[in-house]
Coordinates of N, CA and C in Angstrom, one line a residue:
X1003 N -144.6 -82.8 -81.0 CA -144.2 -81.7 -81.8 C -145.4 -81.1 -82.5
X1004 N -146.2 -82.0 -83.1 CA -147.4 -81.5 -83.8 C -148.3 -80.7 -82.9
X1005 N -148.5 -81.2 -81.7 CA -149.4 -80.5 -80.7 C -148.8 -79.1 -80.4
X1006 N -147.5 -79.1 -80.3 CA -146.9 -77.8 -79.9 C -147.0 -76.8 -81.1
X1007 N -146.9 -77.3 -82.3 CA -147.1 -76.4 -83.5 C -148.5 -75.9 -83.6
X1008 N -149.4 -76.8 -83.4 CA -150.9 -76.4 -83.4 C -151.2 -75.4 -82.3
X1009 N -150.6 -75.6 -81.1 CA -150.8 -74.6 -80.0 C -150.3 -73.3 -80.4
X1010 N -149.1 -73.3 -81.1 CA -148.5 -72.0 -81.4 C -149.3 -71.3 -82.5
X1011 N -149.9 -72.0 -83.4 CA -150.7 -71.4 -84.5 C -151.9 -70.6 -83.9
X1012 N -152.4 -71.0 -82.7 CA -153.5 -70.4 -82.1 C -153.1 -69.1 -81.3
X1013 N -151.9 -69.0 -81.0 CA -151.4 -67.8 -80.2 C -151.4 -66.6 -81.1
X1014 N -151.7 -65.4 -80.5 CA -151.5 -64.2 -81.2 C -150.2 -63.6 -80.8
X1015 N -149.7 -64.0 -79.7 CA -148.3 -63.5 -79.2 C -147.5 -64.8 -79.0
X1016 N -146.3 -64.8 -79.6 CA -145.4 -66.0 -79.4 C -144.3 -65.6 -78.5
X1017 N -144.2 -66.3 -77.4 CA -143.1 -66.0 -76.4 C -141.7 -66.2 -77.0
X1018 N -140.7 -65.5 -76.5 CA -139.4 -65.6 -77.0 C -138.9 -67.1 -77.0
X1019 N -139.2 -67.8 -75.9 CA -138.8 -69.2 -75.8 C -139.3 -70.0 -76.9
X1020 N -140.5 -69.8 -77.3 CA -141.1 -70.5 -78.4 C -140.5 -70.1 -79.8
X1021 N -140.2 -68.9 -79.9 CA -139.5 -68.4 -81.2 C -138.1 -69.1 -81.3
X1022 N -137.4 -69.2 -80.2 CA -136.1 -69.9 -80.2 C -136.3 -71.3 -80.6
X1023 N -137.3 -72.0 -80.1 CA -137.6 -73.4 -80.4 C -138.0 -73.5 -81.9
X1024 N -138.8 -72.6 -82.4 CA -139.1 -72.6 -83.8 C -137.9 -72.4 -84.7
X1025 N -137.0 -71.5 -84.4 CA -135.8 -71.3 -85.1 C -134.9 -72.6 -85.1
X1026 N -134.8 -73.2 -83.9 CA -134.0 -74.5 -83.8 C -134.6 -75.6 -84.7
X1027 N -136.0 -75.6 -84.7 CA -136.6 -76.6 -85.5 C -136.4 -76.4 -87.0
X1028 N -136.4 -75.1 -87.4 CA -136.2 -74.7 -88.8 C -134.7 -75.1 -89.2
X1029 N -133.8 -74.8 -88.3 CA -132.4 -75.1 -88.6 C -132.2 -76.7 -88.7
X1030 N -132.9 -77.4 -87.8 CA -132.8 -78.9 -87.9 C -133.4 -79.4 -89.2
X1031 N -134.5 -78.8 -89.6 CA -135.1 -79.2 -90.9 C -134.2 -78.9 -92.1
X1032 N -133.5 -77.7 -92.1 CA -132.6 -77.4 -93.1 C -131.4 -78.4 -93.2
X1033 N -130.9 -78.8 -92.0 CA -129.8 -79.8 -92.0 C -130.3 -81.1 -92.5
X1034 N -131.5 -81.5 -92.0 CA -132.1 -82.8 -92.5 C -132.2 -82.8 -94.0
X1035 N -132.7 -81.7 -94.6 CA -132.9 -81.6 -96.0 C -131.6 -81.7 -96.7
X1036 N -130.5 -81.0 -96.2 CA -129.2 -81.1 -96.8 C -128.7 -82.6 -96.8
X1037 N -128.9 -83.3 -95.7 CA -128.5 -84.7 -95.5 C -129.3 -85.5 -96.6
X1038 N -130.6 -85.3 -96.7 CA -131.4 -86.0 -97.7 C -130.9 -85.8 -99.1
X1039 N -130.6 -84.5 -99.4 CA -130.1 -84.2 -100.7 C -128.7 -84.9 -101.0
X1040 N -127.9 -84.9 -100.0 CA -126.5 -85.5 -100.1 C -126.7 -87.0 -100.3
X1041 N -127.6 -87.6 -99.5 CA -127.9 -89.1 -99.7 C -128.4 -89.4 -101.1
X1042 N -129.3 -88.6 -101.6 CA -129.8 -88.8 -102.9 C -128.7 -88.7 -104.0
X1043 N -127.8 -87.7 -103.8 CA -126.7 -87.6 -104.7 C -125.8 -88.8 -104.7
X1044 N -125.5 -89.2 -103.5 CA -124.6 -90.4 -103.3 C -125.3 -91.7 -103.9
X1045 N -126.6 -91.8 -103.7 CA -127.3 -92.9 -104.3 C -127.2 -92.9 -105.8
X1046 N -127.4 -91.7 -106.4 CA -127.3 -91.6 -107.9 C -125.9 -92.0 -108.4
X1047 N -124.9 -91.5 -107.6 CA -123.5 -91.9 -108.0 C -123.3 -93.4 -107.9
X1048 N -123.8 -94.0 -106.8 CA -123.7 -95.4 -106.7 C -124.4 -96.2 -107.8
X1049 N -125.6 -95.7 -108.1 CA -126.4 -96.4 -109.2 C -125.6 -96.3 -110.5
X1050 N -125.0 -95.1 -110.8 CA -124.2 -94.9 -112.0 C -123.0 -95.9 -112.0
X1051 N -122.3 -96.0 -110.9 CA -121.2 -96.9 -110.8 C -121.6 -98.3 -110.9
X1052 N -122.7 -98.7 -110.4 CA -123.2 -100.1 -110.5 C -123.5 -100.4 -112.0
X1053 N -124.2 -99.5 -112.7 CA -124.5 -99.7 -114.1 C -123.2 -99.8 -114.9
X1054 N -122.3 -98.9 -114.6 CA -121.0 -99.0 -115.3 C -120.3 -100.3 -115.1
X1055 N -120.3 -100.8 -113.9 CA -119.7 -102.0 -113.5 C -120.4 -103.2 -114.3
X1056 N -121.7 -103.1 -114.4 CA -122.4 -104.1 -115.2 C -122.0 -104.1 -116.6
X1057 N -121.8 -103.0 -117.2 CA -121.4 -102.8 -118.6 C -120.0 -103.4 -118.7
X1058 N -119.1 -103.1 -117.8 CA -117.7 -103.6 -117.8 C -117.7 -105.1 -117.7
X1059 N -118.5 -105.7 -116.9 CA -118.6 -107.1 -116.7 C -119.0 -107.8 -118.0
X1060 N -120.1 -107.2 -118.7 CA -120.5 -107.7 -120.0 C -119.4 -107.6 -121.0
X1061 N -118.7 -106.5 -121.0 CA -117.6 -106.4 -122.0 C -116.5 -107.4 -121.7
X1062 N -116.2 -107.6 -120.4 CA -115.1 -108.6 -120.1 C -115.6 -110.0 -120.4
X1063 N -116.9 -110.3 -120.2 CA -117.4 -111.6 -120.5 C -117.3 -111.9 -122.0
X1064 N -117.6 -110.8 -122.8 CA -117.4 -111.0 -124.3 C -116.0 -111.2 -124.7
X1065 N -115.1 -110.4 -124.1 CA -113.6 -110.6 -124.3 C -113.2 -112.0 -123.9
X1066 N -113.6 -112.5 -122.8 CA -113.3 -113.8 -122.3 C -113.7 -114.9 -123.3
X1067 N -114.9 -114.7 -123.8 CA -115.5 -115.7 -124.8 C -114.7 -115.7 -126.0
X1068 N -114.3 -114.5 -126.5 CA -113.5 -114.4 -127.8 C -112.1 -115.0 -127.5
X1069 N -111.5 -114.7 -126.4 CA -110.2 -115.3 -126.1 C -110.2 -116.8 -126.0
X1070 N -111.3 -117.3 -125.4 CA -111.4 -118.8 -125.2 C -111.6 -119.4 -126.6
X1071 N -112.4 -118.8 -127.4 CA -112.6 -119.4 -128.8 C -111.2 -119.4 -129.6
X1072 N -110.5 -118.3 -129.4 CA -109.2 -118.2 -130.1 C -108.2 -119.2 -129.6
X1073 N -108.2 -119.4 -128.3 CA -107.3 -120.4 -127.7 C -107.7 -121.8 -128.1
X1074 N -109.0 -122.1 -128.2 CA -109.4 -123.4 -128.6 C -109.0 -123.6 -130.1
X1075 N -109.0 -122.6 -130.9 CA -108.5 -122.8 -132.3 C -107.0 -123.0 -132.3
X1076 N -106.3 -122.3 -131.5 CA -104.9 -122.5 -131.4 C -104.5 -123.9 -131.0
X1077 N -105.2 -124.4 -130.0 CA -105.0 -125.7 -129.5 C -105.3 -126.8 -130.5
X1078 N -106.4 -126.6 -131.3 CA -106.8 -127.5 -132.3 C -105.7 -127.5 -133.4
X1079 N -105.2 -126.3 -133.8 CA -104.2 -126.2 -134.8 C -102.9 -126.9 -134.3
X1080 N -102.5 -126.7 -133.0 CA -101.3 -127.3 -132.5 C -101.5 -128.8 -132.5
X1081 N -102.6 -129.3 -132.1 CA -102.9 -130.7 -132.0 C -102.7 -131.3 -133.5
X1082 N -103.3 -130.6 -134.4 CA -103.1 -131.0 -135.8 C -101.7 -131.0 -136.3
X1083 N -100.9 -130.0 -135.9 CA -99.5 -129.9 -136.3 C -98.7 -131.0 -135.6
X1084 N -99.1 -131.3 -134.4 CA -98.4 -132.4 -133.6 C -98.7 -133.7 -134.3
X1085 N -99.9 -133.9 -134.7 CA -100.3 -135.2 -135.4 C -99.6 -135.3 -136.7
X1086 N -99.5 -134.2 -137.5 CA -98.8 -134.3 -138.7 C -97.3 -134.6 -138.5
X1087 N -96.7 -133.9 -137.5 CA -95.3 -134.1 -137.2 C -95.1 -135.6 -136.8
X1088 N -96.0 -136.1 -136.0 CA -95.8 -137.5 -135.5 C -95.9 -138.5 -136.7
X1089 N -96.9 -138.2 -137.6 CA -97.0 -139.0 -138.8 C -95.8 -139.0 -139.7
X1090 N -95.2 -137.8 -139.8 CA -94.0 -137.6 -140.6 C -92.8 -138.4 -139.9
X1091 N -92.7 -138.3 -138.6 CA -91.7 -139.0 -137.9 C -91.9 -140.5 -138.0
X1092 N -93.1 -140.9 -137.9 CA -93.4 -142.4 -138.0 C -93.1 -142.8 -139.4
X1093 N -93.3 -142.0 -140.4 CA -93.0 -142.4 -141.8 C -91.5 -142.5 -142.0
X1094 N -90.8 -141.6 -141.4 CA -89.3 -141.6 -141.5 C -88.7 -142.8 -140.8
X1095 N -89.3 -143.2 -139.7 CA -88.8 -144.3 -138.9 C -89.0 -145.6 -139.7
X1096 N -90.1 -145.8 -140.4 CA -90.4 -147.0 -141.1 C -89.5 -147.2 -142.2

């Protein structure tokens, strides 16, 4: 293709067949550029979605940690309440 373009640059008259070829090449380049631009746009959207997903995961991990700590406190309190109730029952039985 490069050789053909270089040969055409040297011509003073460009045959119709060569003009058609040049137009086809220009149209192909325009289509390729459109595809490249669309791919770039899709890549930017994907990167944005990925970053948002990372933020969501961090947020969920924080929530999970807080829920786990709250549940551990509830379990500790329940165990204490059970122990107190057992001690009271044991005191009533004796």
